[in-house]
Short mmCIF file of C-alpha atoms in Angstrom, two decimals:
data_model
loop_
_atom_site.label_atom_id
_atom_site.label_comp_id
_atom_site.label_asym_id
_atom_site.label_seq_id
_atom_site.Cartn_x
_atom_site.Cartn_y
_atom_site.Cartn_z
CA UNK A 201 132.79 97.07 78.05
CA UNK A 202 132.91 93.33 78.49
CA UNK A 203 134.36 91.12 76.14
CA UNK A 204 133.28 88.50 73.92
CA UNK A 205 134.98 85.89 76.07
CA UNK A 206 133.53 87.28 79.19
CA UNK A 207 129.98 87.21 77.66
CA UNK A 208 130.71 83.17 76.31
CA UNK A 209 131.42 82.92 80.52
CA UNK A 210 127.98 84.36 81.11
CA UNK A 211 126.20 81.69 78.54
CA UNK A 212 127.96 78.75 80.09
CA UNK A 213 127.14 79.96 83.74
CA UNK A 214 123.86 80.46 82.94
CA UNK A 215 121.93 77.12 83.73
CA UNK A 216 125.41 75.02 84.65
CA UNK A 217 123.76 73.03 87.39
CA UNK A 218 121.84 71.34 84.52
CA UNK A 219 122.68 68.99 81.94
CA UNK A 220 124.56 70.64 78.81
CA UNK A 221 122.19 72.07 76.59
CA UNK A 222 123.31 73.80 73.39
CA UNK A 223 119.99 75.12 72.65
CA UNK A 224 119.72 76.50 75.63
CA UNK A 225 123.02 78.66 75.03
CA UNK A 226 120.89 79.96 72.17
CA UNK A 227 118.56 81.47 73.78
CA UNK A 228 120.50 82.32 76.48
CA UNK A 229 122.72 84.56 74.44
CA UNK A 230 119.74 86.23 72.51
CA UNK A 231 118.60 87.37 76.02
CA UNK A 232 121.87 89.06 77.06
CA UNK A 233 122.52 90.41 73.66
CA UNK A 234 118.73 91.57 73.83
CA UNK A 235 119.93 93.06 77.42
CA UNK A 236 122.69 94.56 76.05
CA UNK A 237 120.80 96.37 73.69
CA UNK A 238 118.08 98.08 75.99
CA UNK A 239 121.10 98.83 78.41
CA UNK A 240 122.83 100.58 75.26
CA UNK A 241 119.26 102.68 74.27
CA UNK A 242 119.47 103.66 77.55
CA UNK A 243 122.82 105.05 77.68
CA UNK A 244 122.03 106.84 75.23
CA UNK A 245 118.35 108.49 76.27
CA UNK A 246 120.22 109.63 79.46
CA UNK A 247 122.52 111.91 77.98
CA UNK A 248 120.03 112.83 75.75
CA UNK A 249 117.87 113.63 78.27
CA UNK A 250 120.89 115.68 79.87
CA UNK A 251 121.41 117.57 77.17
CA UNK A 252 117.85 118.64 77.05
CA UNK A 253 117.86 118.94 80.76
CA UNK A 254 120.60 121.70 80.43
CA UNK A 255 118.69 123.38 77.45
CA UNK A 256 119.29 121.99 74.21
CA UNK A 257 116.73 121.45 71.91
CA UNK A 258 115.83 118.66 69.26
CA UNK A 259 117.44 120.79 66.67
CA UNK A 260 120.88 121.28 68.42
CA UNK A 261 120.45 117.63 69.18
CA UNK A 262 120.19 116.84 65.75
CA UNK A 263 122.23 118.91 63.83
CA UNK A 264 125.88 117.38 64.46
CA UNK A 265 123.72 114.37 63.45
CA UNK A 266 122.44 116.11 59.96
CA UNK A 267 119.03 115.04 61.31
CA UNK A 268 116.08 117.88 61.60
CA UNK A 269 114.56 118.96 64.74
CA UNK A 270 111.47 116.40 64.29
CA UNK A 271 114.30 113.56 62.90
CA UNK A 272 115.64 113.55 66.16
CA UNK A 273 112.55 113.72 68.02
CA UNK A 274 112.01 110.77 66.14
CA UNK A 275 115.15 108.55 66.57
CA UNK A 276 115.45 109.43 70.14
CA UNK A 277 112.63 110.19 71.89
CA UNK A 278 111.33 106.23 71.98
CA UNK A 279 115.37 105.97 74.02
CA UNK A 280 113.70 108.82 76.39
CA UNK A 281 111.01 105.96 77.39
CA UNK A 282 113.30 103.22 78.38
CA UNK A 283 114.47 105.88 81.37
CA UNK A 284 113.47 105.19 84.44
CA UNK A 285 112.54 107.05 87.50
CA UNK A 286 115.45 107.10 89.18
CA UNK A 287 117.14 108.30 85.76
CA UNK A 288 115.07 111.55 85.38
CA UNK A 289 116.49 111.79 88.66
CA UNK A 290 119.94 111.76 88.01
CA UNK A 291 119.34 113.93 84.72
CA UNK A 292 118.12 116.58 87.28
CA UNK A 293 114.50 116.54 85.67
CA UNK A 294 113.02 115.92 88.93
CA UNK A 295 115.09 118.62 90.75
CA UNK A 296 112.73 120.75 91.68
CA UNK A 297 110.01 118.10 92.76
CA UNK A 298 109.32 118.21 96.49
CA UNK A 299 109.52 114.88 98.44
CA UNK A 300 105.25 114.71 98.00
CA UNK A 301 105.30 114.51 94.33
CA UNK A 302 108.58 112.31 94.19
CA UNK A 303 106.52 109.72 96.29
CA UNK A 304 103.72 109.83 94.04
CA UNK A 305 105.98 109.04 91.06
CA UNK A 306 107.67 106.46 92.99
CA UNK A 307 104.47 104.70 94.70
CA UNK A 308 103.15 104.95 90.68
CA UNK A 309 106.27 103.15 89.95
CA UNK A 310 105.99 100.36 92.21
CA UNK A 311 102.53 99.51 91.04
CA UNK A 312 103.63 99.45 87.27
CA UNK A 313 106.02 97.83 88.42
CA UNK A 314 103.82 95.13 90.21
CA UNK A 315 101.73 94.52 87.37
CA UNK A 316 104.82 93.50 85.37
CA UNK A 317 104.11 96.71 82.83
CA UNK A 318 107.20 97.96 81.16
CA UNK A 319 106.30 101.66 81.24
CA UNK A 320 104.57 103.62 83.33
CA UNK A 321 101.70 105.65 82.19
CA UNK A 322 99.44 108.78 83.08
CA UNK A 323 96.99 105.93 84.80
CA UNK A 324 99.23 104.89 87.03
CA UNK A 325 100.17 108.41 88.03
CA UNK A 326 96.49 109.59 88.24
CA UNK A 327 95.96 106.39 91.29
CA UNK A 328 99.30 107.40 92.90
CA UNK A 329 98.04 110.97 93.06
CA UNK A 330 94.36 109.71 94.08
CA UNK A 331 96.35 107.78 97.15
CA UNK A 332 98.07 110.55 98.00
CA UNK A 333 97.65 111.61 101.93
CA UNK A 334 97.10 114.64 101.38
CA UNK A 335 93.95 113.89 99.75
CA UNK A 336 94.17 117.31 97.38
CA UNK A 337 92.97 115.64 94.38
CA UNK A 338 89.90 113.80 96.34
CA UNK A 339 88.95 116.88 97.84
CA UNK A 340 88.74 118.62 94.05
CA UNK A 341 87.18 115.78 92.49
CA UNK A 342 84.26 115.75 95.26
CA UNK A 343 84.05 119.38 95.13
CA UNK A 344 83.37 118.96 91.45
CA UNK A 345 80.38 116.47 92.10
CA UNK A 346 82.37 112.94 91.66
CA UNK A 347 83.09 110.81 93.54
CA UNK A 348 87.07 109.68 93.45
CA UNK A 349 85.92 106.30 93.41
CA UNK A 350 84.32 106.63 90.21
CA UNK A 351 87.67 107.43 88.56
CA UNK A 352 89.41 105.42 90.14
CA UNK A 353 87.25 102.55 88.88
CA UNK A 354 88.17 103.74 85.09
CA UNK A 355 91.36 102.92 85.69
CA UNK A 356 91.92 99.98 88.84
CA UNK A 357 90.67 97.14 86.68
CA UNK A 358 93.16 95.12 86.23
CA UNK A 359 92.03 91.45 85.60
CA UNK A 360 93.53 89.31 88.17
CA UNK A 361 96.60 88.02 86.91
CA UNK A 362 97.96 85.22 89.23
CA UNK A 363 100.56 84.29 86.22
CA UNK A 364 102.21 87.96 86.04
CA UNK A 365 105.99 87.92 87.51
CA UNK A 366 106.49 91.32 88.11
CA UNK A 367 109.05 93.30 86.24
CA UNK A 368 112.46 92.74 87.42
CA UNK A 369 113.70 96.07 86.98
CA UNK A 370 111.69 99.26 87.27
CA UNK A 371 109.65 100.22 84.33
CA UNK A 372 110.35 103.33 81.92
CA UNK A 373 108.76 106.33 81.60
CA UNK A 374 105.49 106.16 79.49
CA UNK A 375 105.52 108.80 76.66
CA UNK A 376 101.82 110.07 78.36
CA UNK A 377 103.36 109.90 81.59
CA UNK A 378 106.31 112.15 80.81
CA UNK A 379 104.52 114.44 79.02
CA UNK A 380 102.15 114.79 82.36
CA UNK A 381 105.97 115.35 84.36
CA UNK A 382 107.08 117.96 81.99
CA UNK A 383 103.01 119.39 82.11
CA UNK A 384 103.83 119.43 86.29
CA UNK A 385 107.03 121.36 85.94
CA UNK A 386 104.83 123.81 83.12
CA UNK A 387 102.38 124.08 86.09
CA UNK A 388 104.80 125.09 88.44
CA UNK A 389 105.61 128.38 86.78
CA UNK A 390 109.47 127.72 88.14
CA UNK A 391 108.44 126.89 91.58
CA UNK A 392 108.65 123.48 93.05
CA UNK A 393 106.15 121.33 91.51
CA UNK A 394 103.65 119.70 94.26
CA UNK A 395 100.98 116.77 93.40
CA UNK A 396 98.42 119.82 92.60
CA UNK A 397 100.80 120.12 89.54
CA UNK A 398 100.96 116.82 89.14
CA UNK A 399 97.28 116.61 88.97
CA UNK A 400 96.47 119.74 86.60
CA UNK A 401 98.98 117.90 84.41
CA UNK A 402 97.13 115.12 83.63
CA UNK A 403 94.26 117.17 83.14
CA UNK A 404 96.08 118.76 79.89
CA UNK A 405 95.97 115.53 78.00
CA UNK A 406 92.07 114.78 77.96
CA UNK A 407 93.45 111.58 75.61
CA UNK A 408 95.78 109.96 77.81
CA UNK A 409 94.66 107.38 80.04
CA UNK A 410 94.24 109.41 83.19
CA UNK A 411 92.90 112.37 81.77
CA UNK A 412 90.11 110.66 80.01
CA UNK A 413 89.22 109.18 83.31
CA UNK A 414 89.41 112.50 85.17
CA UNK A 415 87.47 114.27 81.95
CA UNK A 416 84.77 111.50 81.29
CA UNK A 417 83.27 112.56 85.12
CA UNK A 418 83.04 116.10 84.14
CA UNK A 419 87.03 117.19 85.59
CA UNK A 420 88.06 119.54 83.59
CA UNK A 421 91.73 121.74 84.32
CA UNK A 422 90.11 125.40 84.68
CA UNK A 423 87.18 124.22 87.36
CA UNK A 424 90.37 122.29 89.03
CA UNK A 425 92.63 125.08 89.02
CA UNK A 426 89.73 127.21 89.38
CA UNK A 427 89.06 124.91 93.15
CA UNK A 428 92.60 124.55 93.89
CA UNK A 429 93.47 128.18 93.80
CA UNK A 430 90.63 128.96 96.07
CA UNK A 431 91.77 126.51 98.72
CA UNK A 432 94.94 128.23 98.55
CA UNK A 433 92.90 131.37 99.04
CA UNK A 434 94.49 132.76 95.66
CA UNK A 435 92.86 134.75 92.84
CA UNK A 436 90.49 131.51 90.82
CA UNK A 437 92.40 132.96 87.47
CA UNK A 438 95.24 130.59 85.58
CA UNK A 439 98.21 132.38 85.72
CA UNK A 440 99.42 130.67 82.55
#
């Protein structure tokens, strides 16, 4: 942990090339403390997200806490969305992931992360799975009757921005976005999860930014599956 004098060392550093300014050391220290405080929340999301990682529920969560299941879904699942990428990672969310799908997460990190956005939502994982090489989710949406670049224009509208710095670290996990991860792992069935997952995950949340645009041009997750299953040359009935 540092200590107070070590954090009075920061202040003073911070801007010493210019003239003295106590004001400055103001604001200075309300932007470490500020630091401090996200690094803290996420300290505490990642073993969180551990512990649900190895099986525990909200309710074991919160009990030593004498909080109910949906009180601690409620004081810590805004921590969860201050995790990053690289966190689920660690936490072993992402474990069984194969190196496709982890470079769609990544490559829909990176433009979050572009656009200065703090979190990362089922949008930006809906283009990173529309750019993905493989082309899967192309080839569904055509076979459906739209074309990609329909739905891709209901999301890739970003006014041009020539003022946004981007973010200087990577942005946290959306709560839409996560709940399209843990929809891709659902998908799976306990297999590794591949950018089809990925893609009939968004496709659960009809609300959520990318599954409005995928269910505004007619997408829907059965006719996906439905289409994806036959490529695979598999029975066209959900297995879920």
């Amino acid at each position: 942990m540092p200590t107070l004098p070590e954090l009075v060392g920061l202040v003073l550093l911070d801007g010493i090339a210019e003239p003295r300014d106590p004001l400055r050391h103001i604001a200075t220290a309300e932007r470490i403390a500020g630091e401090l405080d996200v690094l803290g929340d996420s300290l505490v999301g990642l073993f969180v997200e551990m512990a649900r990682a190895e099986g525990c529920s909200w309710a074991d969560i919160g009990a030593p806490r004498g909080l109910s299941r949906q009180g601690a879904q409620q004081r810590y699942a805004p921590l969860l969305a201050r995790l990053t990428l690289d966190d689920l990672i660690r936490t072993d969310v992402l474990q069984h992931f194969d190196d496709a799908t982890l470079g769609c997460l990544r490559h829909a990190q990176t433009r979050a992360a572009q656009l200065g956005h703090d979190t990362l939502d089922s949008g930006d994982l809906l283009l990173a799975v529309l750019d993905d090489p493989a082309g899967l989710a192309g080839t569904v949406i055509r076979a459906l009757g739209t074309d990609p670049s329909a739905v891709r224009a209901a999301l890739d509208h970003e006014p041009d921005q020539p003022d946004t710095i981007p973010s200087r670290t990577p942005p946290g996990i959306g709560p839409d976005a996560r709940r399209a991860i843990d929809g891709a792992i659902a998908e799976a069935h306990g297999q590794n999860v591949a950018v089809a997952h990925l893609f009939l995950a968004l496709l659960r949340a009809p609300g959520s930014p990318g599954g409005h645009a995928l269910t505004a041009h007619g997408i829907t997750r059965p006719a996906a599956l439905a289409h994806i299953l036959g490529l695979a040359g598999r029975p066209t009935q959900d297995p879920a």
